[in-house]
Amino acid sequence: MGTSSPVVHGYPHLATVRAAITALHKRLSPEGLRGYATSVLPADVAFADHDDLHLGAQRVARALVQHLHLPDARMIVGFREMQHAASVELAAGPEYFIELNDRFRSHRRDIGAALAHEITHVLLHRLDLTFPGTRDNEILTDTATTYLGAGWLLLDAFREDGVSSQKLGYLTPEEFGYVLAKRASLFGEDPSPWFTSPQAYPAYTAGAAQARRDASQPPLVAAGWTGRRRYAKDRRYAAEHGGAWTEPGSPYAFEHGPDGLRVRFACPRCCQRIRVGVRGRVRARCGLCGAVLDCDT
């Protein structure tokens, strides 16, 4: 959380974000994810200036606990001076202690965003879902918060003008928009009416454009002419050189399989890697999320 340093934009953490989306699908299953089909609503986490600070924080925490399906987890929220936005003690429970930066005493509209991230830490702790290293684990937490319906609060806490800026979480604003768009595609939910920050909607639309590009990469039929031409060239090269071909940053790779040349690419829904034989027009089904994909291999 900062008010002086410039906010990083773009997609520097995209590979980890995609790995986090895949991990959530694996850990929760399609049936489990459907339990998060509705986002936490603005009215449930609203915090007015005249609300009692501690009672209001407890009320918002309870709403987020219920949304994230932690019915037996009691959050005790306090405030103190600290470098980061918030922290949580991950013990066995049933009580968890969350500390928020003293700055939230006068910036109450963002308390829900900070609590959403910390309570998702509790959920992931209980699910025993973690990534190695602090950075990647925090990216996992931001991604899970957003993908499970509470992270629109984090994007809405992003504000930037000519003299100051504020952003909560480790993802860039556009990466939050990307995850929100992935969620919107999965559940048919549009979060944009909930944004109050003038900078949130442009970040969401930018992330949504990046998410749409995932669904228009070869070998998917929706790929454009330029991508199809590049794919044909790479496929020909792989066939002429023993079947192995990969390039950093490419959305696909070729390999030699038991039945000949195969192409490997990411499912545009859950980001799981899929392998199919190179044999023209096929329909591939993702074994993780069940998405059926029209491909021209």
mmCIF file of C-alpha atoms in Angstrom:
data_model
loop_
_atom_site.group_PDB
_atom_site.id
_atom_site.type_symbol
_atom_site.label_atom_id
_atom_site.label_comp_id
_atom_site.label_asym_id
_atom_site.label_seq_id
_atom_site.Cartn_x
_atom_site.Cartn_y
_atom_site.Cartn_z
ATOM 1 C CA MET A 1 0.000 0.000 0.000
ATOM 2 C CA GLY A 2 1.623 3.228 -1.071
ATOM 3 C CA THR A 3 0.898 6.895 -1.636
ATOM 4 C CA SER A 4 4.175 8.067 -3.154
ATOM 5 C CA SER A 5 5.811 5.357 -5.258
ATOM 6 C CA PRO A 6 4.448 4.887 -8.797
ATOM 7 C CA VAL A 7 2.103 1.982 -9.421
ATOM 8 C CA VAL A 8 3.471 -0.792 -11.629
ATOM 9 C CA HIS A 9 1.272 -1.560 -14.627
ATOM 10 C CA GLY A 10 1.125 -4.372 -17.169
ATOM 11 C CA TYR A 11 1.461 -8.123 -16.689
ATOM 12 C CA PRO A 12 4.779 -8.954 -14.965
ATOM 13 C CA HIS A 13 3.215 -11.746 -12.851
ATOM 14 C CA LEU A 14 1.010 -13.320 -15.525
ATOM 15 C CA ALA A 15 2.670 -16.757 -15.496
ATOM 16 C CA THR A 16 2.185 -17.064 -11.730
ATOM 17 C CA VAL A 17 -1.383 -15.777 -11.981
ATOM 18 C CA ARG A 18 -2.205 -18.455 -14.541
ATOM 19 C CA ALA A 19 -0.585 -21.129 -12.381
ATOM 20 C CA ALA A 20 -2.716 -19.911 -9.465
ATOM 21 C CA ILE A 21 -5.929 -20.199 -11.506
ATOM 22 C CA THR A 22 -4.974 -23.765 -12.446
ATOM 23 C CA ALA A 23 -4.195 -24.576 -8.804
ATOM 24 C CA LEU A 24 -7.618 -23.317 -7.702
ATOM 25 C CA HIS A 25 -9.364 -25.492 -10.277
ATOM 26 C CA LYS A 26 -7.374 -28.512 -9.124
ATOM 27 C CA ARG A 27 -7.919 -27.932 -5.427
ATOM 28 C CA LEU A 28 -11.587 -26.889 -5.473
ATOM 29 C CA SER A 29 -12.886 -28.852 -8.513
ATOM 30 C CA PRO A 30 -15.553 -27.479 -10.879
ATOM 31 C CA GLU A 31 -18.275 -28.308 -8.341
ATOM 32 C CA GLY A 32 -16.471 -26.489 -5.542
ATOM 33 C CA LEU A 33 -15.870 -23.414 -7.687
ATOM 34 C CA ARG A 34 -19.562 -23.134 -8.471
ATOM 35 C CA GLY A 35 -20.092 -22.333 -4.798
ATOM 36 C CA TYR A 36 -18.379 -18.985 -5.492
ATOM 37 C CA ALA A 37 -20.464 -18.083 -8.532
ATOM 38 C CA THR A 38 -21.791 -14.891 -6.925
ATOM 39 C CA SER A 39 -19.350 -12.204 -5.802
ATOM 40 C CA VAL A 40 -19.550 -10.529 -2.432
ATOM 41 C CA LEU A 41 -21.954 -7.625 -2.872
ATOM 42 C CA PRO A 42 -21.050 -3.981 -2.243
ATOM 43 C CA ALA A 43 -23.802 -3.598 0.359
ATOM 44 C CA ASP A 44 -22.323 -6.439 2.424
ATOM 45 C CA VAL A 45 -18.902 -4.798 2.726
ATOM 46 C CA ALA A 46 -19.863 -1.107 2.695
ATOM 47 C CA PHE A 47 -18.189 0.984 5.386
ATOM 48 C CA ALA A 48 -19.460 4.493 6.050
ATOM 49 C CA ASP A 49 -17.408 7.139 7.848
ATOM 50 C CA HIS A 50 -19.956 7.307 10.668
ATOM 51 C CA ASP A 51 -19.783 3.528 11.333
ATOM 52 C CA ASP A 52 -18.001 2.419 14.489
ATOM 53 C CA LEU A 53 -14.481 1.461 13.434
ATOM 54 C CA HIS A 54 -14.144 -1.847 15.249
ATOM 55 C CA LEU A 55 -17.755 -2.996 14.980
ATOM 56 C CA GLY A 56 -17.783 -2.108 11.298
ATOM 57 C CA ALA A 57 -14.550 -4.004 10.656
ATOM 58 C CA GLN A 58 -15.948 -7.059 12.452
ATOM 59 C CA ARG A 59 -19.149 -6.872 10.396
ATOM 60 C CA VAL A 60 -17.256 -6.715 7.098
ATOM 61 C CA ALA A 61 -14.961 -9.546 8.211
ATOM 62 C CA ARG A 62 -17.992 -11.741 8.992
ATOM 63 C CA ALA A 63 -19.454 -11.049 5.555
ATOM 64 C CA LEU A 64 -16.195 -12.074 3.883
ATOM 65 C CA VAL A 65 -15.854 -15.172 6.057
ATOM 66 C CA GLN A 66 -19.332 -16.265 4.971
ATOM 67 C CA HIS A 67 -18.618 -15.486 1.331
ATOM 68 C CA LEU A 68 -15.391 -17.531 1.363
ATOM 69 C CA HIS A 69 -17.163 -20.460 3.074
ATOM 70 C CA LEU A 70 -15.335 -20.232 6.397
ATOM 71 C CA PRO A 71 -18.327 -20.548 8.740
ATOM 72 C CA ASP A 72 -16.345 -21.602 11.815
ATOM 73 C CA ALA A 73 -13.597 -18.991 11.499
ATOM 74 C CA ARG A 74 -13.820 -15.967 13.829
ATOM 75 C CA MET A 75 -11.778 -12.943 12.802
ATOM 76 C CA ILE A 76 -10.576 -10.489 15.436
ATOM 77 C CA VAL A 77 -9.584 -7.228 13.752
ATOM 78 C CA GLY A 78 -7.239 -4.620 15.224
ATOM 79 C CA PHE A 79 -5.305 -1.591 13.993
ATOM 80 C CA ARG A 80 -1.679 -0.540 14.480
ATOM 81 C CA GLU A 81 1.173 1.271 12.774
ATOM 82 C CA MET A 82 2.861 -1.064 10.293
ATOM 83 C CA GLN A 83 4.660 -1.032 6.950
ATOM 84 C CA HIS A 84 2.232 -3.236 5.062
ATOM 85 C CA ALA A 85 -1.511 -2.890 4.590
ATOM 86 C CA ALA A 86 -2.418 -5.794 6.862
ATOM 87 C CA SER A 87 -1.340 -9.109 8.331
ATOM 88 C CA VAL A 88 -2.989 -12.243 9.696
ATOM 89 C CA GLU A 89 -1.848 -14.931 12.134
ATOM 90 C CA LEU A 90 -2.315 -18.324 10.511
ATOM 91 C CA ALA A 91 -2.822 -20.595 13.495
ATOM 92 C CA ALA A 92 -5.076 -23.627 13.885
ATOM 93 C CA GLY A 93 -8.102 -21.457 14.666
ATOM 94 C CA PRO A 94 -10.983 -21.143 15.338
ATOM 95 C CA GLU A 95 -9.933 -17.531 16.011
ATOM 96 C CA TYR A 96 -7.715 -15.580 13.631
ATOM 97 C CA PHE A 97 -6.146 -12.220 14.456
ATOM 98 C CA ILE A 98 -5.990 -9.664 11.660
ATOM 99 C CA GLU A 99 -4.101 -6.400 12.052
ATOM 100 C CA LEU A 100 -4.791 -3.506 9.686
ATOM 101 C CA ASN A 101 -2.596 -0.521 9.018
ATOM 102 C CA ASP A 102 -3.564 2.499 11.133
ATOM 103 C CA ARG A 103 -4.120 4.378 7.889
ATOM 104 C CA PHE A 104 -7.411 2.531 7.463
ATOM 105 C CA ARG A 105 -8.823 4.410 10.444
ATOM 106 C CA SER A 106 -9.320 7.336 8.076
ATOM 107 C CA HIS A 107 -9.620 5.339 4.817
ATOM 108 C CA ARG A 108 -12.472 3.068 5.795
ATOM 109 C CA ARG A 109 -13.802 2.482 2.290
ATOM 110 C CA ASP A 110 -10.795 0.198 1.642
ATOM 111 C CA ILE A 111 -11.052 -1.904 4.807
ATOM 112 C CA GLY A 112 -13.047 -4.548 2.928
ATOM 113 C CA ALA A 113 -10.286 -4.901 0.330
ATOM 114 C CA ALA A 114 -7.588 -5.405 2.956
ATOM 115 C CA LEU A 115 -9.720 -7.890 4.898
ATOM 116 C CA ALA A 116 -10.586 -9.834 1.732
ATOM 117 C CA HIS A 117 -6.899 -10.527 1.047
ATOM 118 C CA GLU A 118 -6.133 -11.549 4.645
ATOM 119 C CA ILE A 119 -9.204 -13.779 5.024
ATOM 120 C CA THR A 120 -8.312 -15.501 1.755
ATOM 121 C CA HIS A 121 -4.950 -16.296 3.387
ATOM 122 C CA VAL A 122 -6.971 -18.187 6.017
ATOM 123 C CA LEU A 123 -8.947 -20.059 3.358
ATOM 124 C CA LEU A 124 -5.814 -21.102 1.472
ATOM 125 C CA HIS A 125 -4.200 -22.142 4.767
ATOM 126 C CA ARG A 126 -7.152 -24.419 5.487
ATOM 127 C CA LEU A 127 -7.085 -25.776 1.944
ATOM 128 C CA ASP A 128 -3.351 -26.427 2.326
ATOM 129 C CA LEU A 129 -2.812 -24.564 -0.940
ATOM 130 C CA THR A 130 0.427 -22.626 -1.117
ATOM 131 C CA PHE A 131 3.155 -21.577 -3.547
ATOM 132 C CA PRO A 132 6.854 -21.546 -2.634
ATOM 133 C CA GLY A 133 8.258 -18.152 -1.731
ATOM 134 C CA THR A 134 6.539 -15.092 -0.279
ATOM 135 C CA ARG A 135 6.106 -13.302 -3.606
ATOM 136 C CA ASP A 136 4.420 -16.180 -5.425
ATOM 137 C CA ASN A 137 2.298 -17.039 -2.411
ATOM 138 C CA GLU A 138 1.005 -13.468 -2.212
ATOM 139 C CA ILE A 139 0.224 -13.546 -5.937
ATOM 140 C CA LEU A 140 -1.678 -16.792 -5.328
ATOM 141 C CA THR A 141 -3.629 -15.072 -2.551
ATOM 142 C CA ASP A 142 -4.512 -12.043 -4.697
ATOM 143 C CA THR A 143 -5.570 -14.338 -7.533
ATOM 144 C CA ALA A 144 -7.681 -16.538 -5.264
ATOM 145 C CA THR A 145 -9.332 -13.511 -3.625
ATOM 146 C CA THR A 146 -10.297 -12.212 -7.057
ATOM 147 C CA TYR A 147 -11.249 -15.499 -8.703
ATOM 148 C CA LEU A 148 -13.455 -16.467 -5.748
ATOM 149 C CA GLY A 149 -15.472 -13.263 -5.863
ATOM 150 C CA ALA A 150 -13.950 -10.801 -3.356
ATOM 151 C CA GLY A 151 -11.066 -9.342 -5.338
ATOM 152 C CA TRP A 152 -13.044 -6.668 -7.147
ATOM 153 C CA LEU A 153 -12.587 -4.809 -3.845
ATOM 154 C CA LEU A 154 -8.822 -4.884 -4.330
ATOM 155 C CA LEU A 155 -9.050 -3.413 -7.814
ATOM 156 C CA ASP A 156 -11.510 -0.793 -6.603
ATOM 157 C CA ALA A 157 -8.945 0.276 -3.981
ATOM 158 C CA PHE A 158 -6.594 1.346 -6.793
ATOM 159 C CA ARG A 159 -6.513 5.105 -7.209
ATOM 160 C CA GLU A 160 -4.021 7.227 -9.080
ATOM 161 C CA ASP A 161 -3.763 10.903 -9.951
ATOM 162 C CA GLY A 162 -1.061 13.419 -10.716
ATOM 163 C CA VAL A 163 0.280 13.682 -7.165
ATOM 164 C CA SER A 164 -0.458 10.407 -5.392
ATOM 165 C CA SER A 165 -1.360 6.772 -5.900
ATOM 166 C CA GLN A 166 -2.694 3.861 -3.889
ATOM 167 C CA LYS A 167 -2.862 0.161 -4.678
ATOM 168 C CA LEU A 168 -3.525 -2.829 -2.449
ATOM 169 C CA GLY A 169 -2.199 -6.294 -3.222
ATOM 170 C CA TYR A 170 0.702 -7.662 -5.230
ATOM 171 C CA LEU A 171 -0.975 -7.849 -8.653
ATOM 172 C CA THR A 172 -0.934 -4.899 -10.998
ATOM 173 C CA PRO A 173 -4.302 -3.251 -11.712
ATOM 174 C CA GLU A 174 -4.389 -4.866 -15.158
ATOM 175 C CA GLU A 175 -3.653 -8.300 -13.657
ATOM 176 C CA PHE A 176 -6.567 -7.855 -11.251
ATOM 177 C CA GLY A 177 -8.661 -6.988 -14.313
ATOM 178 C CA TYR A 178 -7.394 -10.119 -16.075
ATOM 179 C CA VAL A 179 -8.443 -12.412 -13.207
ATOM 180 C CA LEU A 180 -11.802 -10.645 -12.894
ATOM 181 C CA ALA A 181 -12.365 -11.194 -16.618
ATOM 182 C CA LYS A 182 -11.501 -14.892 -16.295
ATOM 183 C CA ARG A 183 -14.027 -15.127 -13.470
ATOM 184 C CA ALA A 184 -16.624 -13.194 -15.483
ATOM 185 C CA SER A 185 -16.185 -15.614 -18.371
ATOM 186 C CA LEU A 186 -16.631 -18.604 -16.062
ATOM 187 C CA PHE A 187 -19.717 -17.355 -14.206
ATOM 188 C CA GLY A 188 -21.221 -14.762 -16.573
ATOM 189 C CA GLU A 189 -20.864 -12.003 -14.001
ATOM 190 C CA ASP A 190 -20.021 -8.365 -14.769
ATOM 191 C CA PRO A 191 -18.252 -6.648 -11.835
ATOM 192 C CA SER A 192 -17.891 -3.236 -13.490
ATOM 193 C CA PRO A 193 -21.046 -1.632 -11.962
ATOM 194 C CA TRP A 194 -19.478 -2.024 -8.507
ATOM 195 C CA PHE A 195 -16.378 0.078 -9.184
ATOM 196 C CA THR A 196 -16.167 3.451 -7.476
ATOM 197 C CA SER A 197 -12.542 4.202 -8.372
ATOM 198 C CA PRO A 198 -12.183 6.060 -11.705
ATOM 199 C CA GLN A 199 -9.085 3.977 -12.471
ATOM 200 C CA ALA A 200 -10.656 0.565 -11.798
ATOM 201 C CA TYR A 201 -12.758 0.234 -14.950
ATOM 202 C CA PRO A 202 -9.927 1.015 -17.446
ATOM 203 C CA ALA A 203 -7.738 -1.547 -15.666
ATOM 204 C CA TYR A 204 -10.554 -4.094 -15.864
ATOM 205 C CA THR A 205 -11.113 -3.533 -19.581
ATOM 206 C CA ALA A 206 -7.373 -3.825 -20.249
ATOM 207 C CA GLY A 207 -7.224 -7.102 -18.318
ATOM 208 C CA ALA A 208 -10.324 -8.356 -20.120
ATOM 209 C CA ALA A 209 -8.637 -7.705 -23.471
ATOM 210 C CA GLN A 210 -5.666 -9.781 -22.328
ATOM 211 C CA ALA A 211 -8.022 -12.565 -21.243
ATOM 212 C CA ARG A 212 -9.725 -12.514 -24.649
ATOM 213 C CA ARG A 213 -6.341 -12.931 -26.304
ATOM 214 C CA ASP A 214 -5.962 -16.211 -24.397
ATOM 215 C CA ALA A 215 -9.023 -17.485 -26.257
ATOM 216 C CA SER A 216 -7.780 -16.413 -29.684
ATOM 217 C CA GLN A 217 -4.355 -18.082 -29.821
ATOM 218 C CA PRO A 218 -3.451 -21.020 -32.088
ATOM 219 C CA PRO A 219 -4.344 -23.817 -32.281
ATOM 220 C CA LEU A 220 -7.790 -22.533 -31.260
ATOM 221 C CA VAL A 221 -10.082 -21.922 -34.222
ATOM 222 C CA ALA A 222 -10.681 -18.362 -33.002
ATOM 223 C CA ALA A 223 -7.059 -17.429 -33.767
ATOM 224 C CA GLY A 224 -6.570 -14.710 -36.344
ATOM 225 C CA TRP A 225 -4.895 -14.969 -39.726
ATOM 226 C CA THR A 226 -1.486 -13.796 -38.523
ATOM 227 C CA GLY A 227 -1.427 -16.278 -35.675
ATOM 228 C CA ARG A 228 -2.565 -19.125 -37.904
ATOM 229 C CA ARG A 229 0.181 -18.357 -40.419
ATOM 230 C CA ARG A 230 2.841 -18.302 -37.704
ATOM 231 C CA TYR A 231 1.464 -21.539 -36.273
ATOM 232 C CA ALA A 232 1.642 -23.283 -39.656
ATOM 233 C CA LYS A 233 5.274 -22.221 -40.039
ATOM 234 C CA ASP A 234 6.186 -23.479 -36.551
ATOM 235 C CA ARG A 235 4.298 -26.734 -37.102
ATOM 236 C CA ARG A 236 6.183 -27.342 -40.339
ATOM 237 C CA TYR A 237 9.500 -26.675 -38.627
ATOM 238 C CA ALA A 238 8.642 -29.080 -35.799
ATOM 239 C CA ALA A 239 7.627 -31.814 -38.254
ATOM 240 C CA GLU A 240 10.910 -31.419 -40.132
ATOM 241 C CA HIS A 241 13.065 -31.491 -36.967
ATOM 242 C CA GLY A 242 11.876 -34.505 -35.042
ATOM 243 C CA GLY A 243 8.732 -33.072 -33.486
ATOM 244 C CA ALA A 244 10.239 -30.985 -30.683
ATOM 245 C CA TRP A 245 9.672 -27.241 -30.858
ATOM 246 C CA THR A 246 9.193 -24.617 -28.186
ATOM 247 C CA GLU A 247 9.864 -20.922 -27.902
ATOM 248 C CA PRO A 248 9.722 -18.681 -24.810
ATOM 249 C CA GLY A 249 6.524 -16.669 -24.802
ATOM 250 C CA SER A 250 4.797 -18.796 -27.425
ATOM 251 C CA PRO A 251 1.227 -19.895 -26.535
ATOM 252 C CA TYR A 252 1.925 -23.397 -27.856
ATOM 253 C CA ALA A 253 4.696 -25.964 -28.215
ATOM 254 C CA PHE A 254 5.130 -29.107 -30.300
ATOM 255 C CA GLU A 255 6.348 -32.495 -29.162
ATOM 256 C CA HIS A 256 6.614 -36.025 -30.500
ATOM 257 C CA GLY A 257 3.902 -38.317 -29.145
ATOM 258 C CA PRO A 258 3.149 -42.033 -29.538
ATOM 259 C CA ASP A 259 0.906 -41.262 -32.511
ATOM 260 C CA GLY A 260 3.042 -38.611 -34.119
ATOM 261 C CA LEU A 261 3.278 -34.862 -33.714
ATOM 262 C CA ARG A 262 1.324 -33.271 -30.817
ATOM 263 C CA VAL A 263 0.704 -29.655 -29.865
ATOM 264 C CA ARG A 264 0.621 -28.462 -26.259
ATOM 265 C CA PHE A 265 -1.263 -25.302 -25.270
ATOM 266 C CA ALA A 266 -3.101 -23.754 -22.325
ATOM 267 C CA CYS A 267 -6.830 -24.050 -21.754
ATOM 268 C CA PRO A 268 -8.188 -20.501 -21.997
ATOM 269 C CA ARG A 269 -10.519 -21.118 -19.042
ATOM 270 C CA CYS A 270 -8.369 -22.770 -16.352
ATOM 271 C CA CYS A 271 -4.871 -22.370 -17.913
ATOM 272 C CA GLN A 272 -4.166 -26.105 -17.598
ATOM 273 C CA ARG A 273 -1.888 -27.483 -20.322
ATOM 274 C CA ILE A 274 -3.674 -29.611 -22.951
ATOM 275 C CA ARG A 275 -2.051 -31.986 -25.463
ATOM 276 C CA VAL A 276 -3.740 -32.985 -28.709
ATOM 277 C CA GLY A 277 -2.537 -34.733 -31.829
ATOM 278 C CA VAL A 278 -1.782 -32.631 -34.909
ATOM 279 C CA ARG A 279 -4.470 -33.859 -37.278
ATOM 280 C CA GLY A 280 -6.499 -30.864 -38.452
ATOM 281 C CA ARG A 281 -9.841 -29.761 -37.004
ATOM 282 C CA VAL A 282 -10.552 -31.395 -33.642
ATOM 283 C CA ARG A 283 -12.580 -30.699 -30.513
ATOM 284 C CA ALA A 284 -10.504 -30.985 -27.362
ATOM 285 C CA ARG A 285 -11.956 -31.322 -23.878
ATOM 286 C CA CYS A 286 -9.969 -29.990 -20.930
ATOM 287 C CA GLY A 287 -9.603 -32.752 -18.374
ATOM 288 C CA LEU A 288 -9.482 -30.253 -15.502
ATOM 289 C CA CYS A 289 -12.321 -27.745 -16.042
ATOM 290 C CA GLY A 290 -14.296 -29.579 -18.742
ATOM 291 C CA ALA A 291 -14.110 -26.779 -21.334
ATOM 292 C CA VAL A 292 -14.680 -28.000 -24.907
ATOM 293 C CA LEU A 293 -12.352 -26.229 -27.327
ATOM 294 C CA ASP A 294 -12.566 -26.058 -31.128
ATOM 295 C CA CYS A 295 -9.046 -26.408 -32.478
ATOM 296 C CA ASP A 296 -7.351 -26.461 -35.878
ATOM 297 C CA THR A 297 -4.125 -28.276 -35.176
#
